Short mmCIF file of C-alpha atoms and ligand atoms in Angstrom, two decimals:
data_model
loop_
_atom_site.label_atom_id
_atom_site.label_comp_id
_atom_site.label_asym_id
_atom_site.label_seq_id
_atom_site.Cartn_x
_atom_site.Cartn_y
_atom_site.Cartn_z
CA MET A 1 0.45 -0.14 -0.18
CA ASN A 2 1.38 3.32 -0.65
CA THR A 3 1.75 6.01 2.12
CA ILE A 4 0.49 9.76 0.38
CA SER A 5 0.29 12.37 2.24
CA VAL A 6 -1.40 14.74 0.01
CA ASN A 7 -3.35 16.16 3.04
CA ASN A 8 -1.94 19.96 2.99
CA TYR A 9 -4.05 20.58 -0.31
CA SER A 10 -6.84 23.35 1.08
CA GLN A 11 -7.73 24.38 -2.37
CA LEU A 12 -8.96 22.51 -5.12
CA PRO A 13 -5.82 21.17 -6.55
CA TYR A 14 -4.88 22.31 -10.46
CA THR A 15 -4.67 18.56 -11.74
CA ASN A 16 -3.89 17.34 -15.46
CA SER A 17 -6.22 15.47 -16.35
CA TYR A 18 -7.10 13.30 -19.60
CA SER A 19 -9.70 15.53 -20.35
CA PRO A 20 -10.37 20.16 -19.36
CA TYR A 21 -14.11 19.25 -18.32
CA TRP A 22 -13.59 16.94 -15.93
CA GLN A 23 -10.59 20.27 -14.56
CA GLY A 24 -10.87 21.44 -10.74
CA GLY A 25 -14.41 19.14 -11.02
CA VAL A 26 -16.03 21.90 -12.76
CA GLU A 27 -17.03 22.55 -16.52
CA TYR A 28 -15.43 25.18 -18.11
CA PRO A 29 -17.23 28.16 -17.04
CA TYR A 30 -17.75 29.43 -20.53
CA TYR A 31 -20.07 27.21 -21.29
CA ASN A 32 -23.94 27.60 -20.66
CA GLN A 33 -23.61 30.84 -19.43
CA ASN A 34 -26.81 32.88 -20.76
CA ARG A 35 -25.34 35.94 -21.60
CA GLU A 36 -26.57 39.17 -21.23
CA GLU A 37 -27.72 41.19 -24.62
CA ARG A 38 -25.53 43.78 -23.71
CA VAL A 39 -26.04 45.15 -27.77
CA GLU A 40 -26.64 48.72 -28.32
CA ASN A 41 -27.27 48.04 -31.64
CA PRO A 42 -27.35 47.20 -35.05
CA ALA A 43 -28.48 43.22 -36.13
CA LYS A 44 -25.58 42.92 -37.57
CA THR A 45 -23.76 42.51 -33.86
CA LEU A 46 -27.05 40.56 -33.10
CA GLY A 47 -26.89 38.02 -35.81
CA LEU A 48 -23.07 36.97 -34.61
CA ALA A 49 -23.89 37.01 -30.88
CA ALA A 50 -26.50 34.19 -32.01
CA LEU A 51 -23.54 33.01 -34.14
CA LEU A 52 -21.09 32.62 -31.80
CA GLN A 53 -23.37 30.91 -29.19
CA ALA A 54 -24.47 28.42 -31.09
CA VAL A 55 -21.22 27.01 -32.09
CA ALA A 56 -20.36 27.61 -28.26
CA VAL A 57 -23.64 25.17 -28.00
CA GLY A 58 -21.98 22.91 -30.45
CA LEU A 59 -18.60 23.43 -29.19
CA GLN A 60 -20.25 21.90 -26.10
CA LYS A 61 -22.03 19.21 -27.67
CA GLY A 62 -18.91 17.67 -29.60
CA SER A 63 -16.83 18.07 -26.89
CA GLU A 64 -18.86 15.35 -25.02
CA PHE A 65 -19.04 13.48 -27.62
CA PHE A 66 -15.72 12.84 -27.33
CA ALA A 67 -15.69 12.34 -24.14
CA LYS A 68 -18.24 9.55 -23.86
CA LYS A 69 -16.15 7.88 -26.78
CA LEU A 70 -13.55 7.78 -24.02
CA GLU A 71 -15.35 6.89 -21.70
CA ALA A 72 -16.70 4.14 -23.85
CA GLY A 73 -12.79 3.05 -25.15
CA LYS A 74 -11.76 0.36 -24.35
CA GLU A 75 -8.37 -1.38 -22.36
CA PHE A 76 -5.06 -1.26 -25.09
CA THR A 77 -3.92 -4.52 -22.62
CA SER A 78 -3.92 -5.89 -19.15
CA ALA A 79 -3.56 -3.81 -16.96
CA GLU A 80 -0.14 -5.66 -15.80
CA ASN A 81 0.96 -4.58 -19.11
CA VAL A 82 0.18 -1.20 -18.22
CA ASN A 83 1.46 -1.75 -14.77
CA LYS A 84 5.04 -3.08 -16.17
CA ILE A 85 5.47 0.09 -18.39
CA ALA A 86 3.93 2.30 -16.34
CA ASP A 87 7.12 1.26 -14.37
CA SER A 88 9.95 0.82 -16.72
CA MET A 89 8.59 4.88 -17.44
CA ILE A 90 9.19 6.07 -14.13
CA LYS A 91 12.67 3.82 -13.68
CA SER A 92 13.98 5.66 -17.31
CA ASN A 93 12.73 9.21 -16.65
CA LYS A 94 13.65 9.42 -12.53
CA LEU A 95 10.40 9.96 -12.05
CA ASP A 96 9.74 11.41 -8.12
CA VAL A 97 5.69 10.58 -8.11
CA THR A 98 3.12 7.94 -6.75
CA VAL A 99 1.21 6.28 -8.82
CA ASP A 100 -2.43 4.90 -7.23
CA PHE A 101 -5.56 3.15 -9.54
CA ILE A 102 -8.31 4.47 -7.48
CA ASP A 103 -11.63 2.25 -7.09
CA HIS A 104 -15.01 2.74 -5.31
CA ALA A 105 -12.93 0.46 -2.23
CA ASN A 106 -9.60 2.60 -2.17
CA LYS A 107 -10.74 5.82 -2.33
CA TYR A 108 -11.44 6.02 1.40
CA ARG A 109 -7.59 6.88 1.22
CA TYR A 110 -8.08 10.42 0.25
CA SER A 111 -10.56 10.80 2.32
CA ALA A 112 -9.08 13.56 4.79
CA ASN A 113 -8.73 15.98 1.95
CA PRO A 114 -12.12 17.35 1.29
CA ALA A 115 -10.69 19.04 -2.24
CA LEU A 116 -8.73 16.00 -3.44
CA TYR A 117 -11.47 14.10 -2.83
CA ASN A 118 -14.43 14.95 -4.39
CA GLU A 119 -11.38 14.61 -8.10
CA ILE A 120 -10.53 11.43 -7.09
CA GLU A 121 -14.64 10.26 -5.86
CA THR A 122 -14.93 11.34 -10.20
CA VAL A 123 -11.39 9.02 -10.88
CA ALA A 124 -13.44 6.09 -8.46
CA ASN A 125 -15.91 6.66 -11.03
CA GLY A 126 -13.87 6.21 -14.24
CA LYS A 127 -14.18 9.69 -15.36
CA ASN A 128 -10.91 10.92 -15.09
CA ALA A 129 -7.19 10.29 -14.73
CA PHE A 130 -4.63 13.32 -12.89
CA TYR A 131 -1.13 14.20 -12.63
CA LEU A 132 -0.95 16.51 -9.36
CA ASP A 133 2.66 18.28 -9.37
CA GLU A 134 2.21 19.13 -6.33
CA ALA A 135 1.83 16.59 -4.27
CA LYS A 136 3.48 14.45 -7.13
CA LEU A 137 1.01 12.53 -8.04
CA ALA A 138 -0.50 10.47 -10.71
CA VAL A 139 -4.43 8.81 -10.32
CA ALA A 140 -5.90 6.32 -13.00
CA PRO A 141 -9.04 4.37 -12.77
CA LYS A 142 -8.57 0.45 -11.69
CA THR A 143 -10.94 0.49 -14.81
CA LYS A 144 -8.76 2.32 -16.98
CA PRO A 145 -5.31 1.60 -16.51
CA SER A 146 -3.72 2.76 -19.24
CA LEU A 147 -4.68 6.26 -18.68
CA ILE A 148 -0.94 6.64 -16.64
CA LEU A 149 0.70 6.45 -19.39
CA HIS A 150 -0.74 9.90 -20.57
CA GLU A 151 -0.60 10.73 -16.82
CA LEU A 152 3.50 10.04 -16.17
CA GLY A 153 3.72 12.18 -19.21
CA HIS A 154 2.72 14.82 -17.95
CA ALA A 155 5.40 13.32 -14.81
CA SER A 156 7.78 13.51 -17.10
CA ASN A 157 7.02 17.00 -18.94
CA SER A 158 7.05 19.02 -14.85
CA LYS A 159 11.03 18.01 -14.96
CA ASN A 160 11.49 19.99 -18.75
CA PHE A 161 11.77 23.68 -17.99
CA ILE A 162 9.54 24.44 -21.40
CA LEU A 163 7.10 21.68 -20.97
CA LYS A 164 6.73 23.05 -17.05
CA MET A 165 5.51 26.40 -18.06
CA LEU A 166 3.19 25.11 -21.25
CA GLN A 167 1.61 22.79 -17.72
CA LYS A 168 0.89 25.76 -15.33
CA SER A 169 0.42 28.33 -18.46
CA ARG A 170 -3.32 26.32 -17.51
CA ARG A 171 -3.87 27.79 -15.36
CA TYR A 172 -3.83 31.01 -16.09
CA ALA A 173 -5.54 30.58 -20.03
CA MET A 174 -8.89 30.65 -18.65
CA ALA A 175 -8.52 34.76 -17.71
CA ALA A 176 -8.46 35.08 -21.81
CA PRO A 177 -11.58 36.61 -22.62
CA MET A 178 -11.21 39.14 -20.08
CA VAL A 179 -7.62 39.76 -19.82
CA LEU A 180 -8.27 40.19 -23.27
CA LEU A 181 -11.26 42.57 -23.20
CA ILE A 182 -9.41 44.92 -20.69
CA ALA A 183 -6.26 45.10 -23.22
CA SER A 184 -8.27 45.82 -26.18
CA LYS A 185 -10.13 48.97 -23.41
CA LEU A 186 -6.62 50.28 -23.15
CA LEU A 187 -5.96 50.15 -27.01
CA GLY A 188 -8.97 51.47 -27.59
CA LYS A 189 -10.69 53.13 -30.47
CA ARG A 190 -9.12 53.34 -33.33
CA GLU A 191 -8.98 56.66 -35.34
CA ASP A 192 -10.00 56.15 -38.29
CA GLY A 193 -13.29 54.19 -36.57
CA GLN A 194 -12.45 50.75 -37.42
CA LYS A 195 -11.58 47.67 -35.39
CA ASN A 196 -8.62 47.61 -33.12
CA PHE A 197 -5.99 44.66 -33.61
CA ILE A 198 -7.37 42.71 -30.15
CA GLU A 199 -11.55 43.53 -31.25
CA ARG A 200 -10.06 42.23 -35.17
CA ASN A 201 -8.12 38.70 -33.65
CA ALA A 202 -10.17 37.98 -30.31
CA PHE A 203 -10.92 34.20 -31.20
CA GLY A 204 -7.42 33.45 -32.60
CA LEU A 205 -6.07 35.49 -29.48
CA GLY A 206 -8.21 33.59 -27.19
CA PHE A 207 -7.65 29.97 -28.91
CA ALA A 208 -3.90 30.92 -28.29
CA ALA A 209 -3.81 31.26 -24.72
CA PHE A 210 -5.29 27.89 -24.57
CA LEU A 211 -2.64 26.49 -27.10
CA PRO A 212 0.42 25.55 -24.73
CA THR A 213 -2.52 23.48 -22.54
CA ILE A 214 -2.88 21.08 -26.07
CA ILE A 215 0.22 20.89 -26.81
CA GLU A 216 1.74 19.97 -23.41
CA GLU A 217 -1.48 17.38 -23.45
CA GLY A 218 -0.28 16.07 -26.38
CA THR A 219 3.65 15.65 -25.85
CA ALA A 220 2.14 13.66 -22.31
CA SER A 221 0.26 11.28 -24.21
CA LEU A 222 3.18 10.53 -26.62
CA LYS A 223 5.75 10.31 -23.91
CA GLY A 224 2.70 7.21 -22.91
CA ILE A 225 3.01 5.86 -26.08
CA ASN A 226 6.70 5.66 -26.56
CA ALA A 227 7.08 4.15 -23.48
CA ILE A 228 6.09 1.17 -24.53
CA LYS A 229 8.31 0.53 -27.05
CA LYS A 230 11.17 1.17 -24.74
CA VAL A 231 10.07 -1.99 -22.21
CA PRO A 232 12.74 -4.89 -22.68
CA GLN A 233 11.50 -7.51 -25.27
CA GLY A 234 9.63 -10.43 -23.86
CA VAL A 235 8.23 -8.67 -19.81
CA LEU A 236 4.82 -7.73 -22.02
CA LYS A 237 2.25 -10.38 -22.01
CA GLY A 238 -0.39 -11.10 -24.02
CA ALA A 239 -2.48 -8.86 -26.17
CA LEU A 240 -1.60 -5.00 -26.76
CA ASN A 241 -2.68 -3.07 -29.27
CA LYS A 242 -1.22 -0.12 -29.28
CA ASN A 243 -3.78 1.48 -32.32
CA VAL A 244 -6.19 1.02 -29.32
CA LEU A 245 -4.00 3.83 -27.08
CA LYS A 246 -4.09 6.10 -29.57
CA ARG A 247 -7.04 6.23 -30.45
CA ASN A 248 -8.21 6.56 -27.01
CA TYR A 249 -5.49 9.08 -26.41
CA LEU A 250 -6.70 10.91 -29.94
CA LEU A 251 -10.36 11.53 -28.25
CA ALA A 252 -8.93 13.71 -25.30
CA LEU A 253 -6.77 15.60 -27.30
CA ALA A 254 -9.26 16.74 -28.91
CA THR A 255 -11.91 18.04 -25.95
CA TYR A 256 -8.51 19.54 -25.53
CA VAL A 257 -8.56 21.58 -29.08
CA ILE A 258 -12.07 21.81 -28.81
CA ALA A 259 -11.69 23.42 -25.03
CA GLY A 260 -9.10 26.21 -27.79
CA LEU A 261 -11.71 26.51 -29.78
CA GLY A 262 -14.70 27.38 -26.73
CA LEU A 263 -12.04 29.70 -25.39
CA GLY A 264 -11.53 31.76 -28.60
CA VAL A 265 -14.91 32.17 -28.90
CA ALA A 266 -15.56 33.03 -25.44
CA SER A 267 -13.11 35.48 -26.51
CA LYS A 268 -14.79 37.62 -28.74
CA GLN A 269 -18.31 37.28 -27.35
CA THR A 270 -16.83 39.06 -24.49
CA ILE A 271 -15.06 41.73 -26.94
CA ILE A 272 -18.75 41.88 -28.98
CA GLU A 273 -20.62 42.28 -25.92
CA ASN A 274 -18.47 44.99 -24.68
CA SER A 275 -17.81 47.67 -27.58
ZN1 ZN B 301 -3.26 15.78 -19.37
#
């Protein structure tokens, strides 16, 4: 049994989940918002606002679709093999990390920390996996052990200065709409009455804020997949279908790309509503 001391985190931990919608146990704030219609004038603006709202809803649906596919995804090999690959990954990257596979029988060992326990509950339900850098803890559902390889990819990334910066950026990325709005107000209106740079590029700038997260997520998955071939020959027994793992990780990445697009839409919406 592992003894895990993760009781010092009073706040909700920032975790690296395999899907952004379980980030911190809450859905992203920019979806499902009943936005006030503060459109001063033309039908054109109203039309664009409605279109953006429709796109936001579409993205939400798309993300749910991929998340469901991922949930229903098969395991690419036995739990035993996953354990061996994880061990090899930890050794070859000299990772300082506690690995734990969660189910409803063992989840209680985290109950001393309510914020963390909330996250652990979703893991026990097979709906999340995460790496918590502050606690050097990587967890995956007992029913979906293969997700641990991606989380160990995050653990490995946290040892690289640049990748760690990308990893940390996600906690600020969600502020993009507000930051862009403030920046746009500071820039002010152009003398010729045209939109300023931020007003014109709000979508791209919002998406760009999430791009570091998408890149870091993709890197974590690649490291997990590549770890398979680093295991010495003969160690892994029985069936092993790498394509199944690749498909699962691709589905997870898709939810992050959609989250980035959603942040772009939210940025555009914020600018339009306040101009
Ligand atoms: Zn991840």
